[in-house]
Amino acid sequence: MLILLKPGATEVTASDVMTHLRMAGLAVHRTDHDGRARIAAVGDLSAVTFDDVASWPGVESAQKLPRPFKLASRAFHPHDTIISVGRAMVGAQAITIMAGPCSVEGEEQAFTIAAAVAKAGATVMRGGAYKPRTSPYAFQGLGEEGLKILRRAADANGLAVISEVMDTQQVGLLSRYADILQIGARNMQNYSLLHEVGLTRKPVMLKRGLSSTIEEWLMSAEHIMAQGNQQVMLCERGIRTFETYTRNTLDLNAVPVVKELSHLPVIVDPSHGVGIRDKVAPMARAAIAAGADGLIIEVHHDPDHALSDGAQSLYPHQFDELVAQIRTIAEVVGRCV
Ligand code: PEP
Ligand code: MN
């Protein structure tokens, strides 16, 4: 239920309304827009009626939130969410560029790539230390040692850090080293993990599941937000289709669709989306033209010897060129880098 308070309703009124809703067994979230309080009451609505709530003092209207996702919806929260991470303001006018290797492989690799992506204009460094690999025999990541290296490499270059958390037990550890907790595509519907990151106050980047609909993706964001963490960004990283000439099918339709349905920032990952080095830049350009708030891109100085995803990693000079192009495209769509 979405409750709009009257303009000029006092804080005491707002707090009374919220108390009554809580007494009816509902979880209550508030946002302010155009000087007015908007309250989302979620849960089992059987103890209250819309007409009743609309008649309470200070209440202008009580209406049904039209979608199954509530806190993630623009209906509840009309203005864009902006998440501040290091020098980046994700969701603001400036496009956020995150870049780095698929996996952290060692000190020299991480420092070389961090310096290159920072110079090109990235503000967030990516790098996996716990890797979700299809094969149990493939490189699984350096674990905590990898996180330490990633943090040092990012700090040395003024970058924030994003890294994937694969299970609930890693949330504390990842929170110590990373500025953004990445939930991988394979974990988009791992509800205990969503619950756990929802209890932190760390920004979370939620990747779209391999075969998930937009609604399922937004419902997963809702799981995080329902626990109190509103700092969620969404990442389109390609979905499974019948197409085999690319690794995945980057669903750029999702960008304008999600931007209308939700206030959360949308990041696009063209690296996993297409999976082929020389197709990453065109899809990155298209993502910004489509209205994405940012990009996350795999970059490696020696991709032929990368321990994961070398075939889709850009060389630093290609990344540099791409960021220059993104600057031009951003301007056309009223953004900047
Ligand atoms: C990654 O970003 O390294 C990754 C494993 O991505 P995804 O979860 O989208 O496959
Ligand atoms: Mn990868």
Tab-separated table of C-alpha atoms and ligand atoms in Angstrom:
chain	number	residue	atom	x	y	z
A	1	MET	CA	0.000	0.000	0.000
A	2	LEU	CA	1.246	3.478	-0.878
A	3	ILE	CA	0.167	6.216	1.506
A	4	LEU	CA	0.631	9.837	0.501
A	5	LEU	CA	0.538	12.335	3.312
A	6	LYS	CA	-0.981	15.761	2.809
A	7	PRO	CA	1.452	18.568	1.986
A	8	GLY	CA	2.357	20.165	5.294
A	9	ALA	CA	1.578	17.053	7.378
A	10	THR	CA	3.757	17.278	10.478
A	11	GLU	CA	6.440	14.811	11.552
A	12	VAL	CA	4.172	13.830	14.451
A	13	THR	CA	1.404	12.939	11.994
A	14	ALA	CA	3.822	10.957	9.847
A	15	SER	CA	5.097	9.074	12.815
A	16	ASP	CA	1.513	8.346	14.032
A	17	VAL	CA	0.570	6.950	10.643
A	18	MET	CA	3.650	4.746	10.605
A	19	THR	CA	2.994	3.503	14.140
A	20	HIS	CA	-0.576	2.554	13.245
A	21	LEU	CA	0.588	0.683	10.191
A	22	ARG	CA	3.193	-1.175	12.216
A	23	MET	CA	0.527	-2.079	14.753
A	24	ALA	CA	-1.424	-3.615	11.877
A	25	GLY	CA	1.568	-5.906	11.360
A	26	LEU	CA	3.017	-4.119	8.333
A	27	ALA	CA	6.602	-3.183	7.550
A	28	VAL	CA	6.820	0.509	6.849
A	29	HIS	CA	9.223	2.449	4.628
A	30	ARG	CA	9.207	6.153	3.983
A	31	THR	CA	10.536	8.375	1.251
A	32	ASP	CA	10.032	12.098	0.781
A	33	HIS	CA	9.265	13.562	-2.620
A	34	ASP	CA	8.322	17.138	-3.522
A	35	GLY	CA	8.181	17.997	0.170
A	36	ARG	CA	5.704	15.223	0.930
A	37	ALA	CA	6.069	11.984	2.805
A	38	ARG	CA	5.277	8.788	0.896
A	39	ILE	CA	4.911	5.655	2.960
A	40	ALA	CA	5.022	2.111	1.649
A	41	ALA	CA	3.321	-0.366	3.961
A	42	VAL	CA	4.185	-3.904	2.956
A	43	GLY	CA	3.114	-7.316	4.165
A	44	ASP	CA	-0.282	-8.848	4.891
A	45	LEU	CA	-2.773	-6.043	4.248
A	46	SER	CA	-5.789	-7.893	5.673
A	47	ALA	CA	-5.853	-5.874	8.931
A	48	VAL	CA	-6.375	-2.497	7.198
A	49	THR	CA	-8.524	-1.203	4.355
A	50	PHE	CA	-7.504	1.450	1.861
A	51	ASP	CA	-10.571	3.551	2.775
A	52	ASP	CA	-9.744	3.378	6.466
A	53	VAL	CA	-6.155	4.492	6.019
A	54	ALA	CA	-7.216	7.258	3.614
A	55	SER	CA	-9.448	8.675	6.373
A	56	TRP	CA	-6.650	8.934	8.963
A	57	PRO	CA	-5.578	12.484	9.898
A	58	GLY	CA	-2.891	13.864	7.611
A	59	VAL	CA	-3.400	11.197	4.949
A	60	GLU	CA	-4.241	12.361	1.450
A	61	SER	CA	-4.566	8.984	-0.243
A	62	ALA	CA	-3.948	5.287	0.201
A	63	GLN	CA	-3.594	3.219	-2.916
A	64	LYS	CA	-2.395	-0.146	-4.065
A	65	LEU	CA	1.177	-0.264	-5.282
A	66	PRO	CA	0.632	-1.722	-8.737
A	67	ARG	CA	3.620	-4.094	-8.953
A	68	PRO	CA	4.827	-6.983	-6.808
A	69	PHE	CA	8.061	-5.067	-6.175
A	70	LYS	CA	7.313	-2.138	-3.891
A	71	LEU	CA	10.436	-0.474	-2.486
A	72	ALA	CA	12.221	-0.916	-5.809
A	73	SER	CA	9.360	0.695	-7.710
A	74	ARG	CA	9.227	4.193	-9.084
A	75	ALA	CA	5.599	4.337	-7.948
A	76	PHE	CA	6.861	4.416	-4.346
A	77	HIS	CA	10.101	6.298	-4.930
A	78	PRO	CA	9.705	8.625	-7.945
A	79	HIS	CA	13.179	10.156	-8.007
A	80	ASP	CA	16.337	8.366	-9.123
A	81	THR	CA	18.366	6.710	-6.394
A	82	ILE	CA	21.951	7.936	-6.301
A	83	ILE	CA	24.542	5.793	-4.553
A	84	SER	CA	27.753	7.390	-3.463
A	85	VAL	CA	30.830	5.137	-3.724
A	86	GLY	CA	34.280	6.694	-3.456
A	87	ARG	CA	34.414	9.355	-6.180
A	88	ALA	CA	31.433	7.869	-8.021
A	89	MET	CA	27.806	8.918	-7.659
A	90	VAL	CA	26.090	5.957	-9.235
A	91	GLY	CA	22.783	6.980	-10.823
A	92	ALA	CA	23.628	10.684	-10.998
A	93	GLN	CA	24.265	12.583	-14.222
A	94	ALA	CA	27.823	11.309	-14.568
A	95	ILE	CA	28.162	7.800	-16.006
A	96	THR	CA	29.983	5.429	-13.631
A	97	ILE	CA	32.718	3.346	-15.184
A	98	MET	CA	33.844	0.208	-13.375
A	99	ALA	CA	36.647	-1.805	-14.893
A	100	GLY	CA	39.307	-4.354	-14.081
A	101	PRO	CA	40.157	-7.995	-14.533
A	102	CYS	CA	37.650	-10.819	-14.324
A	103	SER	CA	39.783	-12.348	-11.544
A	104	VAL	CA	42.490	-10.919	-9.351
A	105	GLU	CA	45.536	-13.000	-10.277
A	106	GLY	CA	48.363	-11.331	-8.393
A	107	GLU	CA	49.995	-8.100	-7.281
A	108	GLU	CA	51.600	-7.132	-10.579
A	109	GLN	CA	48.514	-7.906	-12.646
A	110	ALA	CA	46.163	-5.972	-10.354
A	111	PHE	CA	48.423	-2.905	-10.046
A	112	THR	CA	49.066	-2.763	-13.808
A	113	ILE	CA	45.366	-2.941	-14.645
A	114	ALA	CA	44.311	-0.565	-11.850
A	115	ALA	CA	46.693	2.122	-13.110
A	116	ALA	CA	45.474	1.687	-16.690
A	117	VAL	CA	41.743	1.837	-15.936
A	118	ALA	CA	42.142	4.780	-13.546
A	119	LYS	CA	44.066	6.712	-16.185
A	120	ALA	CA	41.325	6.035	-18.727
A	121	GLY	CA	38.587	7.387	-16.440
A	122	ALA	CA	37.220	4.483	-14.379
A	123	THR	CA	36.350	5.295	-10.777
A	124	VAL	CA	35.634	1.752	-9.557
A	125	MET	CA	37.883	-1.277	-9.935
A	126	ARG	CA	36.359	-4.701	-10.442
A	127	GLY	CA	38.067	-8.006	-9.717
A	128	GLY	CA	36.858	-11.362	-8.492
A	129	ALA	CA	38.537	-13.098	-5.571
A	130	TYR	CA	35.833	-15.778	-5.238
A	131	LYS	CA	34.866	-16.937	-8.699
A	132	PRO	CA	31.706	-18.819	-9.686
A	133	ARG	CA	33.239	-21.152	-12.311
A	134	THR	CA	31.311	-23.698	-14.336
A	135	SER	CA	34.154	-26.172	-13.831
A	136	PRO	CA	35.376	-27.106	-10.356
A	137	TYR	CA	38.829	-27.595	-11.946
A	138	ALA	CA	39.059	-24.023	-13.272
A	139	PHE	CA	40.727	-21.210	-11.292
A	140	GLN	CA	38.472	-20.423	-8.323
A	141	GLY	CA	40.065	-17.123	-7.280
A	142	LEU	CA	42.710	-16.097	-4.738
A	143	GLY	CA	40.228	-15.660	-1.867
A	144	GLU	CA	41.130	-13.209	0.891
A	145	GLU	CA	44.633	-12.729	-0.517
A	146	GLY	CA	43.003	-11.556	-3.748
A	147	LEU	CA	40.819	-9.091	-1.867
A	148	LYS	CA	43.869	-7.623	-0.129
A	149	ILE	CA	45.652	-7.161	-3.440
A	150	LEU	CA	42.569	-5.655	-5.061
A	151	ARG	CA	42.128	-3.175	-2.216
A	152	ARG	CA	45.769	-2.095	-2.357
A	153	ALA	CA	45.769	-1.738	-6.143
A	154	ALA	CA	42.550	0.286	-6.077
A	155	ASP	CA	43.704	2.510	-3.202
A	156	ALA	CA	46.991	3.230	-4.943
A	157	ASN	CA	45.015	4.587	-7.884
A	158	GLY	CA	42.140	6.354	-6.130
A	159	LEU	CA	39.562	3.738	-7.136
A	160	ALA	CA	36.687	2.192	-5.209
A	161	VAL	CA	36.346	-1.609	-5.200
A	162	ILE	CA	33.616	-3.969	-6.391
A	163	SER	CA	33.950	-7.706	-5.863
A	164	GLU	CA	31.632	-10.691	-5.867
A	165	VAL	CA	30.323	-12.282	-2.691
A	166	MET	CA	29.344	-15.881	-3.361
A	167	ASP	CA	27.755	-16.968	-0.108
A	168	THR	CA	26.357	-15.729	3.176
A	169	GLN	CA	29.506	-16.606	5.135
A	170	GLN	CA	31.607	-14.299	2.955
A	171	VAL	CA	29.515	-11.168	3.489
A	172	GLY	CA	31.520	-9.918	6.494
A	173	LEU	CA	34.843	-10.527	4.774
A	174	LEU	CA	33.820	-8.895	1.486
A	175	SER	CA	32.383	-5.938	3.392
A	176	ARG	CA	35.799	-5.286	4.914
A	177	TYR	CA	37.584	-5.049	1.550
A	178	ALA	CA	34.994	-3.970	-1.011
A	179	ASP	CA	32.948	-0.799	-1.400
A	180	ILE	CA	30.291	-2.552	-3.490
A	181	LEU	CA	29.161	-6.129	-2.934
A	182	GLN	CA	28.517	-7.843	-6.248
A	183	ILE	CA	25.850	-10.546	-6.385
A	184	GLY	CA	26.602	-12.715	-9.398
A	185	ALA	CA	24.080	-13.828	-11.988
A	186	ARG	CA	24.074	-17.362	-10.611
A	187	ASN	CA	23.126	-16.087	-7.181
A	188	MET	CA	20.392	-13.647	-8.163
A	189	GLN	CA	17.788	-15.848	-6.517
A	190	ASN	CA	19.893	-17.006	-3.577
A	191	TYR	CA	17.494	-15.515	-1.088
A	192	SER	CA	19.590	-16.162	2.011
A	193	LEU	CA	22.474	-14.273	0.381
A	194	LEU	CA	20.148	-11.411	-0.623
A	195	HIS	CA	18.863	-11.313	2.949
A	196	GLU	CA	22.382	-11.154	4.357
A	197	VAL	CA	23.579	-8.323	2.101
A	198	GLY	CA	20.279	-6.586	2.822
A	199	LEU	CA	21.291	-6.437	6.481
A	200	THR	CA	24.506	-4.578	5.652
A	201	ARG	CA	24.663	-0.913	4.728
A	202	LYS	CA	27.033	-1.542	1.820
A	203	PRO	CA	26.045	-0.728	-1.751
A	204	VAL	CA	25.103	-3.897	-3.624
A	205	MET	CA	25.251	-4.551	-7.364
A	206	LEU	CA	22.709	-7.221	-8.259
A	207	LYS	CA	23.387	-8.953	-11.541
A	208	ARG	CA	20.479	-10.275	-13.556
A	209	GLY	CA	20.148	-14.053	-13.482
A	210	LEU	CA	21.023	-16.042	-16.574
A	211	SER	CA	17.390	-16.804	-17.326
A	212	SER	CA	15.556	-14.295	-15.184
A	213	THR	CA	12.751	-12.007	-16.203
A	214	ILE	CA	12.933	-8.327	-15.377
A	215	GLU	CA	10.251	-8.838	-12.738
A	216	GLU	CA	12.171	-11.661	-11.035
A	217	TRP	CA	15.270	-9.444	-11.041
A	218	LEU	CA	13.405	-6.548	-9.445
A	219	MET	CA	11.876	-8.926	-6.888
A	220	SER	CA	15.403	-9.976	-5.930
A	221	ALA	CA	16.285	-6.303	-5.434
A	222	GLU	CA	13.168	-6.096	-3.265
A	223	HIS	CA	14.515	-8.921	-1.064
A	224	ILE	CA	17.620	-6.827	-0.349
A	225	MET	CA	15.693	-3.602	0.205
A	226	ALA	CA	13.098	-5.246	2.457
A	227	GLN	CA	15.945	-5.903	4.920
A	228	GLY	CA	16.700	-2.183	5.075
A	229	ASN	CA	19.479	-1.763	2.531
A	230	GLN	CA	18.260	0.703	-0.093
A	231	GLN	CA	21.629	1.034	-1.861
A	232	VAL	CA	21.014	-1.407	-4.667
A	233	MET	CA	22.159	-1.057	-8.267
A	234	LEU	CA	21.045	-3.444	-10.985
A	235	CYS	CA	23.349	-4.955	-13.588
A	236	GLU	CA	22.216	-6.293	-16.956
A	237	ARG	CA	24.835	-8.870	-17.986
A	238	GLY	CA	23.129	-10.804	-20.761
A	239	ILE	CA	20.615	-13.594	-20.659
A	240	ARG	CA	20.467	-17.089	-22.126
A	241	THR	CA	18.769	-17.334	-25.486
A	242	PHE	CA	18.917	-19.777	-28.401
A	243	GLU	CA	21.750	-17.713	-29.935
A	244	THR	CA	25.156	-19.388	-29.900
A	245	TYR	CA	27.348	-16.904	-31.779
A	246	THR	CA	27.655	-14.792	-28.640
A	247	ARG	CA	28.195	-15.920	-25.028
A	248	ASN	CA	24.888	-14.393	-23.888
A	249	THR	CA	22.333	-12.010	-25.360
A	250	LEU	CA	22.776	-8.574	-23.854
A	251	ASP	CA	19.229	-7.428	-23.218
A	252	LEU	CA	19.462	-3.689	-23.739
A	253	ASN	CA	15.652	-3.547	-23.822
A	254	ALA	CA	15.938	-3.989	-20.081
A	255	VAL	CA	17.639	-0.614	-19.644
A	256	PRO	CA	14.756	1.705	-20.571
A	257	VAL	CA	12.208	-0.757	-19.179
A	258	VAL	CA	13.863	-0.928	-15.767
A	259	LYS	CA	14.511	2.819	-15.714
A	260	GLU	CA	10.767	3.332	-16.026
A	261	LEU	CA	9.746	0.684	-13.492
A	262	SER	CA	12.401	1.416	-10.906
A	263	HIS	CA	14.412	4.255	-9.408
A	264	LEU	CA	17.505	2.074	-8.958
A	265	PRO	CA	20.627	2.745	-11.054
A	266	VAL	CA	21.220	0.384	-13.980
A	267	ILE	CA	24.728	-0.743	-14.883
A	268	VAL	CA	25.460	-2.730	-18.048
A	269	ASP	CA	28.111	-5.448	-18.318
A	270	PRO	CA	28.832	-5.854	-22.025
A	271	SER	CA	31.826	-8.124	-21.315
A	272	HIS	CA	29.732	-11.053	-20.058
A	273	GLY	CA	26.807	-9.875	-22.190
A	274	VAL	CA	28.526	-10.577	-25.490
A	275	GLY	CA	31.639	-12.500	-24.447
A	276	ILE	CA	33.778	-11.514	-27.460
A	277	ARG	CA	36.482	-8.832	-27.106
A	278	ASP	CA	35.830	-6.871	-30.273
A	279	LYS	CA	32.059	-6.808	-29.665
A	280	VAL	CA	32.353	-5.333	-26.170
A	281	ALA	CA	32.885	-1.713	-27.239
A	282	PRO	CA	29.891	-1.489	-29.616
A	283	MET	CA	27.600	-2.931	-26.932
A	284	ALA	CA	29.057	-0.608	-24.285
A	285	ARG	CA	28.353	2.362	-26.552
A	286	ALA	CA	24.828	1.104	-27.181
A	287	ALA	CA	24.228	0.686	-23.438
A	288	ILE	CA	25.016	4.318	-22.749
A	289	ALA	CA	22.886	5.416	-25.688
A	290	ALA	CA	20.048	3.326	-24.212
A	291	GLY	CA	20.235	5.180	-20.890
A	292	ALA	CA	22.433	3.017	-18.649
A	293	ASP	CA	23.891	4.735	-15.588
A	294	GLY	CA	27.186	2.940	-15.861
A	295	LEU	CA	29.300	0.166	-17.296
A	296	ILE	CA	31.326	-2.664	-15.810
A	297	ILE	CA	34.009	-3.872	-18.177
A	298	GLU	CA	36.703	-6.531	-18.026
A	299	VAL	CA	40.175	-5.242	-18.857
A	300	HIS	CA	43.430	-7.234	-18.882
A	301	HIS	CA	46.927	-6.235	-19.999
A	302	ASP	CA	47.737	-9.802	-21.058
A	303	PRO	CA	44.384	-11.422	-21.858
A	304	ASP	CA	45.939	-14.431	-23.610
A	305	HIS	CA	47.262	-15.511	-20.230
A	306	ALA	CA	44.302	-14.407	-18.096
A	307	LEU	CA	43.104	-17.050	-15.644
A	308	SER	CA	39.472	-16.321	-16.560
A	309	ASP	CA	37.555	-14.558	-19.327
A	310	GLY	CA	40.593	-13.438	-21.356
A	311	ALA	CA	38.626	-13.741	-24.603
A	312	GLN	CA	36.250	-10.970	-23.582
A	313	SER	CA	38.766	-8.718	-21.822
A	314	LEU	CA	39.751	-5.458	-23.466
A	315	TYR	CA	43.383	-4.432	-23.762
A	316	PRO	CA	44.017	-1.214	-21.831
A	317	HIS	CA	44.379	0.829	-25.045
A	318	GLN	CA	40.998	-0.444	-26.259
A	319	PHE	CA	39.430	0.507	-22.960
A	320	ASP	CA	40.967	3.943	-23.174
A	321	GLU	CA	39.519	4.450	-26.647
A	322	LEU	CA	36.135	3.193	-25.498
A	323	VAL	CA	35.954	5.644	-22.579
A	324	ALA	CA	36.675	8.497	-25.009
A	325	GLN	CA	33.762	7.338	-27.177
A	326	ILE	CA	31.532	6.985	-24.127
A	327	ARG	CA	32.257	10.626	-23.258
A	328	THR	CA	30.895	11.680	-26.645
A	329	ILE	CA	27.806	9.471	-26.462
A	330	ALA	CA	27.088	10.494	-22.869
A	331	GLU	CA	26.873	14.109	-23.954
A	332	VAL	CA	24.281	13.297	-26.619
A	333	VAL	CA	22.005	11.709	-23.999
A	334	GLY	CA	22.463	14.524	-21.493
A	335	ARG	CA	25.053	12.761	-19.361
A	336	CYS	CA	28.786	13.056	-18.809
A	337	VAL	CA	31.645	10.828	-17.661
B	1	PEP	C1	31.794	-11.576	-13.080
B	1	PEP	O1	31.395	-10.401	-13.133
B	1	PEP	O2	32.979	-11.884	-12.967
B	1	PEP	C2	30.827	-12.670	-13.233
B	1	PEP	C3	31.116	-13.903	-12.871
B	1	PEP	O3	29.677	-12.260	-13.772
B	1	PEP	P1	28.241	-12.997	-13.873
B	1	PEP	O4	27.788	-13.276	-12.478
B	1	PEP	O5	27.426	-11.957	-14.566
B	1	PEP	O6	28.436	-14.228	-14.708
B	2	MN	MN	34.326	-12.646	-15.918
